[in-house]
XYZ file of C-alpha atoms in Angstrom:
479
model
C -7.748 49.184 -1.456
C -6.336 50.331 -5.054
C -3.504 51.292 -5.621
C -4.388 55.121 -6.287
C -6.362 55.082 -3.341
C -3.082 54.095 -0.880
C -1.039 56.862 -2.669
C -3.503 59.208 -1.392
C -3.449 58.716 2.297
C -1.290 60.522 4.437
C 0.841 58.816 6.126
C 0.553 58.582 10.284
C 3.466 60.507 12.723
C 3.369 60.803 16.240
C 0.760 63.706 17.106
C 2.452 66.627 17.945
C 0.517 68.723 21.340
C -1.154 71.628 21.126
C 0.895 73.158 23.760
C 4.160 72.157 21.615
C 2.622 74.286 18.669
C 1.993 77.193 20.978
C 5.149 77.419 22.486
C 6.966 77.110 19.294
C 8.646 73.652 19.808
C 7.869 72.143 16.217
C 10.314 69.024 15.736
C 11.345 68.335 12.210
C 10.817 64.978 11.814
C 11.083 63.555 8.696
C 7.946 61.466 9.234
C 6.310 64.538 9.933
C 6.434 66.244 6.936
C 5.475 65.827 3.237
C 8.893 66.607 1.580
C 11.843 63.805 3.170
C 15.324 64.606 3.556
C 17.508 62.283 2.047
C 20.720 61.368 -0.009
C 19.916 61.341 -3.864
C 16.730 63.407 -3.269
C 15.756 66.990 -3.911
C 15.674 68.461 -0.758
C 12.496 70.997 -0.799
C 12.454 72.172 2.468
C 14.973 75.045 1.989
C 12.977 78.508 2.739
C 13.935 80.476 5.301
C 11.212 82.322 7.108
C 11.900 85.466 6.246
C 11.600 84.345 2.459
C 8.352 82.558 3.388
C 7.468 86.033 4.586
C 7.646 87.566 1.253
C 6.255 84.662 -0.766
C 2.976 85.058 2.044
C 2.541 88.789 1.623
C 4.889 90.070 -1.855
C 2.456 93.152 -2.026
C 2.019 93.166 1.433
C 5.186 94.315 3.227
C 7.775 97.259 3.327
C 10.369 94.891 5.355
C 12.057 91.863 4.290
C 10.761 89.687 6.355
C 7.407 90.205 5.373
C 8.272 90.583 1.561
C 7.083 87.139 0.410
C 3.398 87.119 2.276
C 2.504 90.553 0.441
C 3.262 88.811 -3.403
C 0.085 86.845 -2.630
C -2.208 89.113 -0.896
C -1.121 93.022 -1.389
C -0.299 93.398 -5.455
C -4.369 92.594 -6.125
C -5.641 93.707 -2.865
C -4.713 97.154 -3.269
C -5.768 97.528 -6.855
C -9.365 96.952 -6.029
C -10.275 98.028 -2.582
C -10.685 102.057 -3.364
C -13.462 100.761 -6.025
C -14.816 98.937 -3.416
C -14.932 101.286 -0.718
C -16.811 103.775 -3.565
C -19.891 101.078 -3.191
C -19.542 100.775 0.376
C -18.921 104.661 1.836
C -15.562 105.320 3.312
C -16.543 104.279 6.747
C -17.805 100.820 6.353
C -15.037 100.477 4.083
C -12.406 100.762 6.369
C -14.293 98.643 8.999
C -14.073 96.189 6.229
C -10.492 96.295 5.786
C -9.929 96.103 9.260
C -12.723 93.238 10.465
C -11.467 91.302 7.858
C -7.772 91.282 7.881
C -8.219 90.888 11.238
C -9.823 87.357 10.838
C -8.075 86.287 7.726
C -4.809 86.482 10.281
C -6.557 84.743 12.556
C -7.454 82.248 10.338
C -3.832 82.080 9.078
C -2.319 81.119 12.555
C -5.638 78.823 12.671
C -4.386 76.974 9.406
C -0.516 76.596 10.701
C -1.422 75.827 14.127
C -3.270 72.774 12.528
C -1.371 71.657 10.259
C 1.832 71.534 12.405
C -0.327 69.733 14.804
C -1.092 66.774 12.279
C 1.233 64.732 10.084
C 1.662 65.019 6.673
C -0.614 68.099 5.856
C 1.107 69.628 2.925
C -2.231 71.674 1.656
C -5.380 72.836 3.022
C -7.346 69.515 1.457
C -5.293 67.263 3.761
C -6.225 69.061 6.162
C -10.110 68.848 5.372
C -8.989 65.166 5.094
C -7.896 64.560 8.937
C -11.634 66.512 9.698
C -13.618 65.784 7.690
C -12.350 61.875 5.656
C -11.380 61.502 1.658
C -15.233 63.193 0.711
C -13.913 66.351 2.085
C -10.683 66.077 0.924
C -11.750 65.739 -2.722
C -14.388 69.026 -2.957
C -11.765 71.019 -1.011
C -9.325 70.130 -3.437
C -11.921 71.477 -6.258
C -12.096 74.830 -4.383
C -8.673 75.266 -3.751
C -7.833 74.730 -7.739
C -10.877 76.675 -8.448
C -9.712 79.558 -5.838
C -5.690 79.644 -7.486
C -7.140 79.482 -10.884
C -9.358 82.322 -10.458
C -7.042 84.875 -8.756
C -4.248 83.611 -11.041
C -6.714 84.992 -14.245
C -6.487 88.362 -12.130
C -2.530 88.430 -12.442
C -3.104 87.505 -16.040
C -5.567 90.229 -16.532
C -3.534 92.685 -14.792
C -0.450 91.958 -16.341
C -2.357 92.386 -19.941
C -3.895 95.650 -18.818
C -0.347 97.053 -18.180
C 0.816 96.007 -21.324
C -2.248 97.744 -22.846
C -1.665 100.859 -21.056
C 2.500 101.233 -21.979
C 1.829 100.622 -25.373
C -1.434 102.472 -25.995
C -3.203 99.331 -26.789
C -1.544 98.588 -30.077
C -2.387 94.885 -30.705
C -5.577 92.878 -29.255
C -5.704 92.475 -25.804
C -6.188 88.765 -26.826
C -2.213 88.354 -27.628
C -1.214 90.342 -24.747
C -2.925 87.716 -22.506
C -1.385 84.688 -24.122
C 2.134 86.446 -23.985
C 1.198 87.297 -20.290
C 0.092 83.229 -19.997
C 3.141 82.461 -21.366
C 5.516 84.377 -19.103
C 3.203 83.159 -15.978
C 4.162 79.737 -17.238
C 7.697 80.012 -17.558
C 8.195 81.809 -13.728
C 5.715 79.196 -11.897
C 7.705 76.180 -13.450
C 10.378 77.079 -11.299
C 10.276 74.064 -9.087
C 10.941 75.122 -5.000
C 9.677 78.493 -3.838
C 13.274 78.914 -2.674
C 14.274 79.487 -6.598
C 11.340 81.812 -7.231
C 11.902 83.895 -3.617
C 14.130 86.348 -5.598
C 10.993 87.248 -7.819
C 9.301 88.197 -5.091
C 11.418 90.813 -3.568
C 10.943 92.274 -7.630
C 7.618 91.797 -7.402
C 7.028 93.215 -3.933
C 9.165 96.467 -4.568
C 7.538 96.950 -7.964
C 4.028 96.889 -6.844
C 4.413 98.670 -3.981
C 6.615 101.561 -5.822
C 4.030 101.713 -8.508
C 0.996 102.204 -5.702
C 2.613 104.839 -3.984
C 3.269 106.453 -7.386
C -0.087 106.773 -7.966
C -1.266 107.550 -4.372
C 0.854 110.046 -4.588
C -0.281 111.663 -8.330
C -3.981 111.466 -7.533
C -3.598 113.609 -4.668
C -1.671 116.495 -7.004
C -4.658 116.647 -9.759
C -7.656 119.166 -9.471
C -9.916 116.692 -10.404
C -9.742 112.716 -11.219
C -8.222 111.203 -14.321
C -10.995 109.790 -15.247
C -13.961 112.382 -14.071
C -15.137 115.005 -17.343
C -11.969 117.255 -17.356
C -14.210 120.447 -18.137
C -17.617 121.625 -15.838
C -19.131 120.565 -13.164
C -18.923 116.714 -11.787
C -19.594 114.791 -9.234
C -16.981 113.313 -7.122
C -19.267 110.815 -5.386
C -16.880 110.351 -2.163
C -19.315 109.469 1.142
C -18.529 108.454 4.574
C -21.626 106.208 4.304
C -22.715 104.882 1.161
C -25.908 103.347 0.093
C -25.489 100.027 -2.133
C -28.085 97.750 -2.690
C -27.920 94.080 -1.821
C -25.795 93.242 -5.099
C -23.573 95.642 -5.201
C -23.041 95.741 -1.198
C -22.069 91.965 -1.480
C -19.773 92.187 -4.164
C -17.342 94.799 -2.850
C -17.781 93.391 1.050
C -16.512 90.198 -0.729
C -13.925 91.594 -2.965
C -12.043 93.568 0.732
C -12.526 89.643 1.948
C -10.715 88.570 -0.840
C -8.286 91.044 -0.542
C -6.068 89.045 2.217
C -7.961 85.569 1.950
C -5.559 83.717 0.179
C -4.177 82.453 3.333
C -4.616 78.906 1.759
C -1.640 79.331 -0.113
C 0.460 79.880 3.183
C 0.573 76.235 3.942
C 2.286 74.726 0.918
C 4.645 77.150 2.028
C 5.500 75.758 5.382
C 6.161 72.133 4.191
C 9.099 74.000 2.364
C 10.168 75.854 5.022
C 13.529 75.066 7.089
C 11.878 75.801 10.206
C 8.073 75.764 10.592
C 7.390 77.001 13.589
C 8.877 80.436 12.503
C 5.320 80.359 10.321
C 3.387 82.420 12.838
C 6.262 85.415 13.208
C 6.280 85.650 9.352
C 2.358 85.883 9.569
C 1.750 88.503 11.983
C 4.126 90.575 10.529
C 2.937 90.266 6.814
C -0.840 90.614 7.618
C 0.255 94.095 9.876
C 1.989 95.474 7.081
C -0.406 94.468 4.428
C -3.440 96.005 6.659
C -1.769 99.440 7.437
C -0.897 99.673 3.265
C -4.466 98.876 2.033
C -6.453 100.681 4.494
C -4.172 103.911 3.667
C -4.036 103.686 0.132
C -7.378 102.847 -0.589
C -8.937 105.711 1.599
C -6.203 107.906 -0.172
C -7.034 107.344 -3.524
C -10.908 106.995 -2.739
C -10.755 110.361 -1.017
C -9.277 112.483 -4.217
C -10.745 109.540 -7.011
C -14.483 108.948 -5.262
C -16.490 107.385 -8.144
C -13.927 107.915 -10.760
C -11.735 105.204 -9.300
C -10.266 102.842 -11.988
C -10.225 99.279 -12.020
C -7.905 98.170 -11.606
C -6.630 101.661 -9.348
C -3.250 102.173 -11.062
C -4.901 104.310 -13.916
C -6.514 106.952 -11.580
C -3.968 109.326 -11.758
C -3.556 110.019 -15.611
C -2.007 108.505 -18.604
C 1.386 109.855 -17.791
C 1.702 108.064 -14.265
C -0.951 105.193 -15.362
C 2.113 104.477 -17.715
C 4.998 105.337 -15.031
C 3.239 103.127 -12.818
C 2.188 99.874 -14.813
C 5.913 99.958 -16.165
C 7.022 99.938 -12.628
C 4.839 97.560 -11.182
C 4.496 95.097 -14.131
C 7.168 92.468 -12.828
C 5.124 92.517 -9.501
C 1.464 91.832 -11.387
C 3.929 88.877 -13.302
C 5.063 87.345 -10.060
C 1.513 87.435 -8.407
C -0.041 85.433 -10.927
C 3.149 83.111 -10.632
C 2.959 82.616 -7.341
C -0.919 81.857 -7.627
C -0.879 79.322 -10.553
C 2.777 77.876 -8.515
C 0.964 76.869 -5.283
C -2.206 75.245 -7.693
C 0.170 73.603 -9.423
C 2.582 72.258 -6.726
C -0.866 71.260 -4.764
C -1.759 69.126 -8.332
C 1.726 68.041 -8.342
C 2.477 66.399 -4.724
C -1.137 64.764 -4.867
C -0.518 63.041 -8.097
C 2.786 61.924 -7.189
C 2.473 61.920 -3.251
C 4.320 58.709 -1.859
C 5.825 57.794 -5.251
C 9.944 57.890 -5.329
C 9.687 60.604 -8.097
C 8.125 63.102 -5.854
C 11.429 64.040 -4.838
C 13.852 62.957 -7.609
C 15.202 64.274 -10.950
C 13.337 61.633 -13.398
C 11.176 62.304 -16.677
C 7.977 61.238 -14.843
C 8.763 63.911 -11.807
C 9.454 66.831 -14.489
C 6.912 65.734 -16.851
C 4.254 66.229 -14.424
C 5.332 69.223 -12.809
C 6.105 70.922 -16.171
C 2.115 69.495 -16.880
C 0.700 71.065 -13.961
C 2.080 73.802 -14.545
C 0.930 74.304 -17.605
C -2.726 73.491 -17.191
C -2.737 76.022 -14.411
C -1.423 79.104 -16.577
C -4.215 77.731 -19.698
C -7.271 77.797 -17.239
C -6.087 80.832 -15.883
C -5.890 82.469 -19.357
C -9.750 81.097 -19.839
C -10.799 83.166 -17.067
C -9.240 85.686 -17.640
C -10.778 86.192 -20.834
C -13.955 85.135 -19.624
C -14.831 87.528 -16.928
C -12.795 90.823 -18.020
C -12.931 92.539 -15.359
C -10.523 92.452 -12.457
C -12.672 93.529 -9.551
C -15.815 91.185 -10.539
C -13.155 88.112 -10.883
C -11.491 89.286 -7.424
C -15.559 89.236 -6.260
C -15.567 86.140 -7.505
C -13.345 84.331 -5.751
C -13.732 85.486 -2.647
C -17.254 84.612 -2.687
C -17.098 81.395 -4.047
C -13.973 80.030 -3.081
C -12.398 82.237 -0.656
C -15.129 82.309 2.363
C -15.428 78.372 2.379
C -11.527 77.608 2.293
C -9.920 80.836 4.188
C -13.075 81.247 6.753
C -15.692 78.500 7.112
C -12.654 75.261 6.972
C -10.562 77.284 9.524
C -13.143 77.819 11.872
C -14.102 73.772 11.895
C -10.087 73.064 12.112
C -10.119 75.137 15.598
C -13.404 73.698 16.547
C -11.777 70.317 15.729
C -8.621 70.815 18.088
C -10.362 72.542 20.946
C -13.838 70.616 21.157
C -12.968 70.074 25.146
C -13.737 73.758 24.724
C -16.722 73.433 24.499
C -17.290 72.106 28.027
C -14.528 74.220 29.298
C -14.940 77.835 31.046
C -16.654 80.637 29.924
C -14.049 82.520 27.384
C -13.721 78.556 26.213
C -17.197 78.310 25.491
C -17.329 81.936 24.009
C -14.263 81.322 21.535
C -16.060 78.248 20.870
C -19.095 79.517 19.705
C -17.311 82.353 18.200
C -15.599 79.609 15.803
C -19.297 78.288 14.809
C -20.469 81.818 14.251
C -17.612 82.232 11.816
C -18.453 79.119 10.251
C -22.006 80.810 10.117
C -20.678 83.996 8.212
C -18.947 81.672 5.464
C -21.828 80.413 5.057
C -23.603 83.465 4.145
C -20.795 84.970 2.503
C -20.665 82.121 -0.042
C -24.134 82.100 -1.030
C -24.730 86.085 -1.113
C -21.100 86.749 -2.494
C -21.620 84.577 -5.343
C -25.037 85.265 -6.301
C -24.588 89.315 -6.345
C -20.886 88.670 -8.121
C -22.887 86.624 -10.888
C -25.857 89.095 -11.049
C -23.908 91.996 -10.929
C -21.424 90.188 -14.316
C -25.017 89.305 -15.952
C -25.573 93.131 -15.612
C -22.347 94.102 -16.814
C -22.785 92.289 -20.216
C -26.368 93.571 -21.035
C -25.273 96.852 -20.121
C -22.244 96.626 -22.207
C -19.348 97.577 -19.380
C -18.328 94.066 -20.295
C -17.487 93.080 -23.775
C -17.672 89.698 -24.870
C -15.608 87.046 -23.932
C -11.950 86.757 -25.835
C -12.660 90.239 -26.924
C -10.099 92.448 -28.012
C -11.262 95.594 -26.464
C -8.709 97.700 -24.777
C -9.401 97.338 -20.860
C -6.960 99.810 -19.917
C -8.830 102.640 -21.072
C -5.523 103.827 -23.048
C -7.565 104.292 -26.035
């Protein structure tokens, strides 16, 4: 065995039972976990729950204790579900929301439940490991870089099309996205998510200030921002819409997205003081960040219908498109630090994962992480320049990455914990089959999702919605 090849595996604990996970009785064993506590080391494992909360949702939640979960889900969720419900009718967009919170929480709990159950798991490709051998490991590693480098180009893009929109576009919206790259850069080198936790109460109270501005301003205008200002117009709300097979896809797979980054959770936990608090700071972050989108977006889909910007903050005029992206800039900052963060830490521990500089103050140990960090923010950039337009790269994402690491992986984790289920009684044997039918839907949502997200892009450059790539066009329809 080679040398790289040792530094890979994860290294055996005790098993812990499933009934110790459900009951809450997680020991903290140092052979347990990924980060060690010991003298002349950095000790990582210093977030409390309630800060593991707000890293989880930043957007998501109005209380503390849920303040971290919403950065990673709410700040991009919100800005793109109204556009999607447009597609989908206001009905099945709100069944949406709901059917598929409801499973990415389940799938959450799935994820934490495992991964407390099974040494050494610091991401979800360790996890694939223990199911599935190294094979596994490696392409869910892919997906998971692929997944944080994707919805960390949607922070980037964000973040440039509030700078567009304060300053009227006044320089190419190439620069703003390198100056947003650079600032990404700068707040995801922050080493421990304990140090960055204070950005996320920022970000969290920006973004959700800023949404409520505008929730609030679309309701007080006769007629959208964006809809002809003179005559008659069409306001295109319905209860039931009528997309076709491409368009359908798309914005069923951009709601998915919208609180599938679940993934990111568990690099979380190995930094958390207590793990077993993970669950509480779940439930309550994916509650919060459920009630929020499924208001908001049937709010400003009700008084915006077709005329719904993307991404939603300009729907109320230039004067609050302004008011808000001011307000809420920090928060689009901190999402796409927290994204390109948990890629890079993932990059970080693997490359360095049973070496002594994982954990101590050397050249090699800052060297990498300051490398990984880096990378992260570039590739993010790429996309974002690539694929201009925040709800297609949201699309994106959840299609291609999302449904196999946040839906299809969860359900085989379950199955691979509870396969006595499968002879068990019948609610056993019903949750059992439940878990392969979600498997099923992953399946489906990856092939369908990506193939309408890449038609429906291939569309949008012939037609001209999208310019070309590393264009400077304004995208915040300031000018």
């Amino acid at each position: 065995m080679t040398k790289s090849e040792k530094a890979d595996i994860i290294t055996p604990a005790p098993a812990r039972s499933s009934d110790s996970i459900d009951n809450g009785k997680v020991d903290q064993d140092d052979a347990f976990e990924v980060f060690k506590r010991s003298e002349g080391t950095v000790d990582f494992r210093t977030v409390t729950w309630v800060h593991a909360s707000v890293i989880f949702l930043k957007g998501n939640s109005l209380v503390a204790p849920v303040l971290t979960s919403s950065t990673v889900i709410f700040a991009t969720g919100v800005l793109t579900i109204p556009s999607a419900m447009y597609v989908l009718g206001a009905l099945p967009g709100a069944i949406n929301v709901l059917g598929w919170q409801f499973l990415n929480t389940y799938c959450a709990i799935v994820q934490g439940n495992f991964r407390n159950n099974h040494a050494g798991c610091h991401s979800i490709a360790d996890m694939a490991q223990v199911v599935g051998g190294n094979w596994l490991k490696e392409v869910v590693g892919v997906l998971f870089l692929v997944t944080y480098a994707i919805v960390g180009a949607s922070g980037v893009f964000g973040t440039s099309v509030a700078l567009n929109a304060l300053s009227s576009h006044a320089i190419c919206t190439n620069y703003f996205m390198a100056v947003a790259t650079i600032s990404v850069f700068i707040l995801a080198s922050a080493r421990k998510f304990e140090k960055i936790a204070w950005l996320t109460w920022i970000g969290f109270f920006s973004v959700y200030i800023a949404v409520f501005i505008v929730v609030v301003g679309v309701t007080t205008r006769d007629r959208p921002a964006t809809a002809p200002q003179t005559g008659d117009f069409d306001l295109g709300y319905h209860v039931i819409g009528n997309p076709t097979f491409v368009t359908g896809i798309t914005s069923v797979a951009t709601i998915f997205c919208s609180g599938a980054g679940t993934s990111a959770f568990l690099p979380v936990i190995s930094e958390m003081r207590k793990p077993r608090d993970y669950n509480k700071a779940v439930y309550l972050c994916m509650s919060i960040v459920t009630a929020s989108y499924l208001t908001f977006s049937l709010v400003v889909y009700r008084w915006c219908g077709q005329w719904v910007a993307s991404p939603s903050l300009g729907s109320a005029g230039d004067t609050i498109k302004k008011v808000a992206y001011g307000i809420g800039l920090m928060g689009l900052l901190v999402s796409a630090c927290l994204y390109v963060h948990v890629a890079a830490k993932y990059l970080f521990v693997r490359i360095l994962r049973n070496s002594e500089h994982l954990q101590k103050n050397s050249v090699v140990h800052w060297s990498v992480w300051l490398g990984c960090t880096l990378s992260m923010s570039i590739i993010s950039f790429l996309l974002a320049s690539g694929v201009p337009i925040f709800n297609y790269l949201l699309a994106l994402a959840g299609s291609l990455t999302f449904a196999p690491l946040a839906l299809g992986l969860p359900g085989y984790l379950w199955i691979f914990d509870h396969r006595h289920y499968r002879k068990g009684n019948w609610w056993q044997v019903t949750v059992y089959y439940l878990n392969w039918l979600m498997i099923l839907l992953a399946v489906f949502l990856t092939i369908g999702g990506t193939y309408g997200v890449v038609q429906n892009i291939i569309d949008a450059y012939a037609s001209g919605q999208i310019d070309r790539a590393f264009s400077c066009a304004d995208n915040s329809g300031s000018s």
